Amino acid sequence: MALTNMFIFKNIVFGNHLIVNSLFALTVLALSDWHYCKA
């Protein structure tokens, strides 16, 4: 039971980490695009 909970917990944390990284990458791309269009 403990191992299963740990596995699920790791999947949730890893999944959230990937989502945060994706959002960060999209934000950086959007900001650089906006800066490029502005300049």
Tab-separated table of C-alpha atoms in Angstrom:
chain	number	residue	atom	x	y	z
A	1	MET	CA	0.000	0.000	0.000
A	2	ALA	CA	2.763	2.424	0.921
A	3	LEU	CA	4.655	1.665	-2.284
A	4	THR	CA	1.545	2.269	-4.375
A	5	ASN	CA	0.910	5.606	-2.662
A	6	MET	CA	4.536	6.602	-3.187
A	7	PHE	CA	4.322	5.680	-6.871
A	8	ILE	CA	1.154	7.746	-7.336
A	9	PHE	CA	2.692	10.643	-5.421
A	10	LYS	CA	5.798	10.568	-7.637
A	11	ASN	CA	3.642	10.489	-10.774
A	12	ILE	CA	1.620	13.491	-9.570
A	13	VAL	CA	4.739	15.483	-8.674
A	14	PHE	CA	6.482	14.563	-11.937
A	15	GLY	CA	3.363	15.376	-13.955
A	16	ASN	CA	3.021	18.767	-12.274
A	17	HIS	CA	6.712	19.428	-12.883
A	18	LEU	CA	6.255	18.737	-16.609
A	19	ILE	CA	3.201	21.010	-16.742
A	20	VAL	CA	5.079	23.814	-14.989
A	21	ASN	CA	8.043	23.399	-17.353
A	22	SER	CA	5.708	23.519	-20.373
A	23	LEU	CA	3.975	26.655	-19.109
A	24	PHE	CA	7.326	28.272	-18.392
A	25	ALA	CA	8.591	27.435	-21.890
A	26	LEU	CA	5.412	28.801	-23.482
A	27	THR	CA	5.673	31.975	-21.395
A	28	VAL	CA	9.289	32.513	-22.446
A	29	LEU	CA	8.401	31.960	-26.104
A	30	ALA	CA	5.432	34.322	-25.858
A	31	LEU	CA	7.512	37.035	-24.185
A	32	SER	CA	10.329	36.722	-26.716
A	33	ASP	CA	7.807	36.824	-29.587
A	34	TRP	CA	6.146	39.908	-28.087
A	35	HIS	CA	9.529	41.577	-27.594
A	36	TYR	CA	10.532	40.743	-31.175
A	37	CYS	CA	7.276	42.108	-32.624
A	38	LYS	CA	7.573	45.228	-30.470
A	39	ALA	CA	11.140	45.838	-31.607
